[in-house]
Short mmCIF file of C-alpha atoms in Angstrom, two decimals:
data_model
loop_
_atom_site.label_atom_id
_atom_site.label_comp_id
_atom_site.label_asym_id
_atom_site.label_seq_id
_atom_site.Cartn_x
_atom_site.Cartn_y
_atom_site.Cartn_z
CA MET C 65 0.37 -10.40 19.75
CA PRO C 66 1.06 -13.93 21.05
CA SER C 67 1.83 -16.62 18.48
CA SER C 68 -1.16 -16.57 16.12
CA ARG C 69 -2.49 -17.83 12.81
CA ILE C 70 -2.72 -14.96 10.33
CA ALA C 71 -3.98 -15.13 6.74
CA VAL C 72 -2.37 -12.83 4.16
CA SER C 73 -3.44 -12.08 0.59
CA GLY C 74 -1.01 -10.40 -1.79
CA SER C 75 1.82 -12.28 -0.10
CA SER C 76 4.02 -12.24 -3.21
CA GLY C 77 4.03 -8.43 -3.49
CA LEU C 78 6.55 -6.00 -2.05
CA ILE C 79 4.65 -5.37 1.18
CA GLY C 80 3.04 -8.78 1.56
CA ALA C 81 6.29 -10.71 1.18
CA ALA C 82 8.02 -8.49 3.75
CA LEU C 83 5.10 -8.86 6.17
CA VAL C 84 5.08 -12.66 5.85
CA ARG C 85 8.83 -12.79 6.58
CA SER C 86 8.37 -10.58 9.63
CA LEU C 87 5.46 -12.57 11.03
CA ARG C 88 7.13 -15.93 10.54
CA ALA C 89 10.38 -14.68 12.07
CA ASP C 90 8.41 -13.98 15.26
CA GLY C 91 6.82 -17.44 15.33
CA HIS C 92 3.41 -16.69 13.82
CA GLU C 93 1.71 -19.18 11.52
CA VAL C 94 0.94 -17.55 8.17
CA ALA C 95 -1.68 -18.83 5.72
CA ARG C 96 -1.15 -17.34 2.25
CA LEU C 97 -4.12 -16.84 -0.08
CA VAL C 98 -3.21 -18.19 -3.54
CA ARG C 99 -5.14 -18.13 -6.84
CA ARG C 100 -4.84 -21.85 -7.54
CA PRO C 101 -5.56 -25.06 -5.61
CA ALA C 102 -3.64 -25.12 -2.33
CA ARG C 103 -0.56 -27.33 -2.44
CA THR C 104 0.68 -27.01 1.13
CA GLY C 105 -0.82 -26.53 4.56
CA ASP C 106 0.11 -22.85 4.61
CA GLU C 107 -1.93 -22.04 1.48
CA VAL C 108 -5.61 -21.10 1.09
CA GLU C 109 -7.22 -21.11 -2.34
CA TRP C 110 -9.20 -18.09 -3.46
CA ASP C 111 -10.51 -16.55 -6.67
CA PRO C 112 -11.36 -12.85 -6.32
CA GLN C 113 -13.08 -12.65 -9.70
CA ARG C 114 -15.53 -15.40 -8.73
CA GLY C 115 -15.84 -14.15 -5.18
CA TYR C 116 -14.55 -17.48 -3.84
CA VAL C 117 -12.46 -18.10 -0.75
CA ASP C 118 -11.86 -21.55 0.77
CA VAL C 119 -13.39 -20.62 4.11
CA ALA C 120 -12.08 -23.78 5.76
CA GLY C 121 -8.55 -22.40 5.33
CA LEU C 122 -9.42 -19.36 7.43
CA VAL C 123 -10.71 -21.32 10.42
CA GLY C 124 -8.60 -20.53 13.48
CA CYS C 125 -7.16 -17.31 12.07
CA ASP C 126 -6.76 -14.48 14.58
CA ALA C 127 -6.29 -11.88 11.87
CA ILE C 128 -6.70 -11.44 8.12
CA VAL C 129 -4.42 -9.07 6.21
CA HIS C 130 -5.77 -8.39 2.72
CA LEU C 131 -3.25 -6.67 0.43
CA ALA C 132 -4.01 -8.07 -3.05
CA GLY C 133 -4.73 -5.81 -6.02
CA ALA C 134 -3.50 -5.08 -9.54
CA GLY C 135 -0.60 -2.61 -9.70
CA VAL C 136 -1.79 0.93 -10.35
CA GLY C 137 1.30 1.88 -12.35
CA ASP C 138 1.96 -1.47 -14.04
CA HIS C 139 0.23 -0.62 -17.34
CA ARG C 140 -1.11 2.36 -19.25
CA TRP C 141 -4.61 3.21 -18.06
CA THR C 142 -6.85 1.87 -20.78
CA GLU C 143 -10.51 1.46 -19.87
CA GLU C 144 -9.87 -2.28 -19.64
CA TYR C 145 -6.96 -1.89 -17.22
CA LYS C 146 -8.84 0.65 -15.11
CA ARG C 147 -11.58 -1.96 -14.76
CA GLU C 148 -8.95 -4.50 -13.67
CA ILE C 149 -7.59 -2.06 -11.07
CA ARG C 150 -11.06 -1.57 -9.64
CA ASP C 151 -12.29 -5.17 -9.83
CA SER C 152 -9.12 -6.65 -8.33
CA ARG C 153 -9.68 -4.49 -5.27
CA VAL C 154 -13.43 -4.28 -4.88
CA LEU C 155 -14.35 -7.85 -5.83
CA GLY C 156 -11.40 -9.34 -3.95
CA THR C 157 -12.13 -7.36 -0.80
CA ALA C 158 -15.80 -8.27 -0.88
CA ALA C 159 -14.90 -11.95 -1.24
CA VAL C 160 -12.57 -11.82 1.77
CA ALA C 161 -15.06 -9.84 3.88
CA ASP C 162 -17.89 -12.27 3.06
CA ALA C 163 -15.66 -15.22 4.00
CA VAL C 164 -14.72 -13.56 7.29
CA ALA C 165 -18.36 -12.87 8.10
CA SER C 166 -19.33 -16.50 7.41
CA LEU C 167 -16.97 -17.97 10.01
CA ASP C 168 -18.50 -19.31 13.24
CA THR C 169 -15.56 -17.74 15.08
CA PRO C 170 -14.38 -14.79 13.01
CA PRO C 171 -10.90 -13.26 13.39
CA ARG C 172 -10.30 -10.39 15.76
CA VAL C 173 -9.32 -8.03 12.95
CA LEU C 174 -9.52 -7.59 9.18
CA LEU C 175 -6.70 -5.32 8.01
CA SER C 176 -7.57 -4.41 4.43
CA GLY C 177 -5.47 -2.46 1.98
CA SER C 178 -6.37 0.98 0.70
CA ALA C 179 -4.34 3.94 -0.54
CA ILE C 180 -3.78 7.64 -0.02
CA GLY C 181 -5.21 7.96 -3.52
CA PHE C 182 -8.45 8.27 -1.54
CA TYR C 183 -7.68 11.98 -0.97
CA GLY C 184 -6.97 12.94 -4.58
CA ASP C 185 -4.74 15.96 -5.21
CA THR C 186 -4.43 17.90 -1.93
CA GLY C 187 -1.86 20.43 -3.11
CA SER C 188 0.34 21.69 -0.28
CA SER C 189 -2.37 21.33 2.37
CA PRO C 190 -1.73 18.58 4.93
CA VAL C 191 -4.57 16.07 5.35
CA ASP C 192 -5.24 13.30 7.87
CA GLU C 193 -7.81 10.52 8.14
CA SER C 194 -10.64 12.98 8.73
CA ALA C 195 -10.31 14.46 5.20
CA PRO C 196 -13.04 13.70 2.62
CA PRO C 197 -12.39 11.76 -0.60
CA GLY C 198 -11.05 13.61 -3.59
CA ASP C 199 -12.24 13.59 -7.18
CA GLY C 200 -11.20 11.29 -9.99
CA PHE C 201 -10.60 7.64 -10.75
CA LEU C 202 -8.37 6.62 -7.83
CA PRO C 203 -10.49 8.30 -5.12
CA SER C 204 -13.59 6.58 -6.48
CA VAL C 205 -11.80 3.21 -6.51
CA CYS C 206 -10.62 3.71 -2.91
CA GLU C 207 -14.14 4.55 -1.76
CA GLU C 208 -15.55 1.38 -3.30
CA TRP C 209 -12.56 -0.63 -2.07
CA GLU C 210 -13.11 0.41 1.54
CA ALA C 211 -16.89 -0.01 1.33
CA ALA C 212 -16.38 -3.62 0.20
CA THR C 213 -15.41 -4.66 3.75
CA ALA C 214 -18.99 -4.01 4.93
CA ALA C 215 -19.84 -7.68 5.59
CA ALA C 216 -16.94 -8.06 8.04
CA GLU C 217 -17.78 -4.83 9.83
CA GLU C 218 -21.44 -5.85 10.15
CA ALA C 219 -20.27 -9.16 11.66
CA GLY C 220 -18.54 -7.19 14.43
CA VAL C 221 -14.97 -7.68 13.20
CA ARG C 222 -12.60 -4.76 13.87
CA THR C 223 -11.85 -3.53 10.37
CA VAL C 224 -8.98 -1.25 9.36
CA HIS C 225 -8.34 0.38 5.98
CA ALA C 226 -4.59 0.83 5.56
CA ARG C 227 -4.27 3.90 3.33
CA THR C 228 -0.78 3.30 2.01
CA GLY C 229 1.53 5.98 0.66
CA LEU C 230 4.61 5.59 -1.56
CA VAL C 231 6.61 2.70 -0.10
CA VAL C 232 10.38 3.13 -0.30
CA GLY C 233 11.55 -0.37 -1.20
CA ARG C 234 14.12 -1.71 -3.62
CA GLU C 235 12.21 -4.72 -4.93
CA GLY C 236 8.99 -3.17 -6.19
CA GLY C 237 6.53 -0.30 -6.19
CA ALA C 238 7.39 3.19 -7.37
CA TRP C 239 10.85 3.16 -5.82
CA GLY C 240 11.64 -0.17 -7.43
CA ARG C 241 11.51 1.71 -10.73
CA LEU C 242 13.29 4.82 -9.46
CA PHE C 243 16.39 3.14 -8.04
CA PRO C 244 17.76 1.77 -11.36
CA LEU C 245 17.26 5.15 -13.07
CA PHE C 246 18.96 7.13 -10.34
CA LYS C 247 21.79 4.60 -9.97
CA ALA C 248 22.46 5.03 -13.68
CA GLY C 249 22.57 8.82 -13.25
CA LEU C 250 19.36 9.25 -15.26
CA GLY C 251 17.13 10.47 -12.45
CA GLY C 252 15.49 13.85 -12.08
CA LYS C 253 12.41 15.58 -10.82
CA LEU C 254 8.98 14.88 -12.32
CA GLY C 255 7.15 17.88 -13.69
CA ASN C 256 7.90 20.99 -11.64
CA GLY C 257 8.90 18.91 -8.62
CA ARG C 258 6.68 20.89 -6.24
CA GLN C 259 4.16 18.08 -5.71
CA TYR C 260 4.26 16.39 -2.30
CA TRP C 261 5.16 12.70 -2.03
CA SER C 262 3.91 10.99 1.13
CA PHE C 263 6.50 8.24 1.48
CA ILE C 264 7.04 5.48 4.04
CA ALA C 265 10.02 3.16 4.46
CA LEU C 266 9.18 -0.51 3.83
CA HIS C 267 10.49 -1.35 7.31
CA ASP C 268 8.11 1.19 8.87
CA HIS C 269 5.19 0.03 6.73
CA VAL C 270 5.53 -3.57 7.94
CA ALA C 271 5.98 -2.38 11.52
CA ALA C 272 2.86 -0.19 11.18
CA LEU C 273 0.79 -3.11 9.88
CA ARG C 274 1.85 -5.19 12.87
CA HIS C 275 1.15 -2.26 15.21
CA ILE C 276 -2.38 -2.05 13.79
CA LEU C 277 -2.93 -5.78 14.33
CA ASP C 278 -1.91 -5.38 17.96
CA THR C 279 -3.74 -2.11 18.73
CA GLU C 280 -7.41 -2.72 19.46
CA SER C 281 -8.25 0.99 19.43
CA LEU C 282 -7.36 1.38 15.73
CA ALA C 283 -10.27 0.94 13.31
CA GLY C 284 -11.46 2.53 10.07
CA PRO C 285 -8.99 4.42 7.88
CA VAL C 286 -5.37 4.62 9.03
CA ASN C 287 -2.77 6.48 6.95
CA LEU C 288 0.41 4.48 6.42
CA THR C 289 2.77 7.28 5.49
CA GLY C 290 5.83 8.76 7.14
CA PRO C 291 5.36 11.79 9.39
CA ARG C 292 7.31 14.19 7.13
CA PRO C 293 6.08 14.28 3.51
CA VAL C 294 8.49 15.90 1.08
CA THR C 295 8.25 17.35 -2.42
CA ASN C 296 9.34 15.43 -5.48
CA ALA C 297 12.23 17.88 -5.85
CA GLU C 298 13.35 17.00 -2.30
CA VAL C 299 13.06 13.30 -3.10
CA THR C 300 15.20 13.84 -6.20
CA ALA C 301 17.85 15.66 -4.19
CA ALA C 302 17.85 12.94 -1.51
CA MET C 303 18.27 10.19 -4.11
CA GLY C 304 21.22 12.07 -5.56
CA ARG C 305 22.81 12.51 -2.10
CA VAL C 306 22.38 8.92 -0.97
CA LEU C 307 23.33 7.30 -4.28
CA ARG C 308 25.99 9.92 -5.07
CA ARG C 309 24.70 10.38 -8.59
CA PRO C 310 23.76 13.46 -10.63
CA THR C 311 20.03 14.21 -11.00
CA LEU C 312 20.04 16.18 -14.25
CA PHE C 313 17.28 14.48 -16.22
CA PRO C 314 13.87 15.93 -15.32
CA ALA C 315 10.72 14.48 -16.86
CA PRO C 316 8.56 17.40 -18.04
CA ALA C 317 4.84 17.15 -17.48
CA PRO C 318 3.96 16.95 -21.21
CA ALA C 319 6.35 14.02 -21.67
CA LEU C 320 4.86 12.15 -18.69
CA LYS C 321 1.36 12.69 -20.06
CA LEU C 322 2.45 11.36 -23.44
CA VAL C 323 4.02 8.21 -21.94
CA LEU C 324 1.65 7.52 -19.04
CA GLY C 325 -1.65 8.89 -20.31
CA GLU C 326 -4.27 9.51 -17.62
CA PHE C 327 -2.03 8.05 -14.87
CA ALA C 328 0.30 11.03 -15.32
CA GLU C 329 -2.24 13.25 -13.55
CA ASP C 330 -1.75 11.19 -10.41
CA VAL C 331 2.04 11.04 -10.77
CA LEU C 332 2.10 14.83 -11.01
CA GLY C 333 -0.54 15.32 -8.31
CA SER C 334 0.37 16.40 -4.78
CA GLN C 335 -0.57 14.54 -1.60
CA ARG C 336 0.66 15.81 1.75
CA VAL C 337 -0.76 13.08 3.97
CA ILE C 338 -0.17 12.90 7.73
CA PRO C 339 -0.39 9.60 9.70
CA ALA C 340 -2.36 11.13 12.56
CA LYS C 341 -3.90 7.90 13.89
CA LEU C 342 -0.59 6.04 13.92
CA LEU C 343 1.12 8.87 15.79
CA ASP C 344 -1.74 9.27 18.26
CA SER C 345 -1.66 5.53 18.99
CA GLY C 346 2.01 5.68 19.97
CA PHE C 347 3.63 4.27 16.84
CA SER C 348 7.28 5.26 16.41
CA PHE C 349 8.90 5.55 12.98
CA ALA C 350 12.39 4.11 12.56
CA PHE C 351 12.98 6.09 9.34
CA PRO C 352 10.90 9.29 9.44
CA ASP C 353 13.15 11.21 7.02
CA ILE C 354 13.55 10.57 3.30
CA ASP C 355 17.35 10.04 3.40
CA GLY C 356 17.01 7.39 6.08
CA ALA C 357 14.18 5.64 4.23
CA ILE C 358 16.27 5.47 1.06
CA ARG C 359 19.31 4.14 2.92
CA ALA C 360 17.16 1.52 4.65
CA ALA C 361 15.88 0.31 1.27
CA LEU C 362 19.45 -0.13 0.02
CA ARG C 363 20.53 -2.27 2.96
#
């Protein structure tokens, strides 16, 4: 993509911050959506709860990358927090899509966040983008989340749903919590360890987002996971190898359910997700294996 103006929501999160750094390093102008009055020329005010976006700040954007949403694992899943998880995604996405559709000259692409939670528990069976949604809270949220981009799609904007897996990064997400435990020698497998984790290195995730922006043939759901999902037991072993620490402290399923409540079902669930569309479009992973992804996060 030649030098462009790109708007990004969720720019303070693990993925958003890394994407903004990458885009700016290559000379792109980035407009960050912020939930307060804009203070600088690179900020655009928005309020997802009210469905408000300062549309004037999106004028001239070639692409919109929408990544904002409340953290799924940040709090115990009370009914109130489940509502926040849903509303932060569905209402925010609808607000962005409506703003995109209202522009006289809309962007070429809306790249909107989603998650492999769409598929639910798939056991050991590999699934790609053609698989149907699963059952439960997260699949239902992902369905509504993706449907909320309808206004942009109806306006003729190429729309992509980035179904993100477990991002291996040191500063946040699931791995941001795992690294301190394993470095302290307190890590271990979760439950029986046989559940599949569909991981992706942060470096590859950012590269995949940029590949999607540049690849006109990609639309609809695109899995952002590495090509070789591994079990939680294999993740545990890899963390021990790379960090050179023992992994003798498993977390039994009953204990996880006691601490995490309903969210434990998803932590213990298995998702063997394949990034078929990325691979078919010619994307190349720098860190396809779990050891390499972990080492990349530690650099």
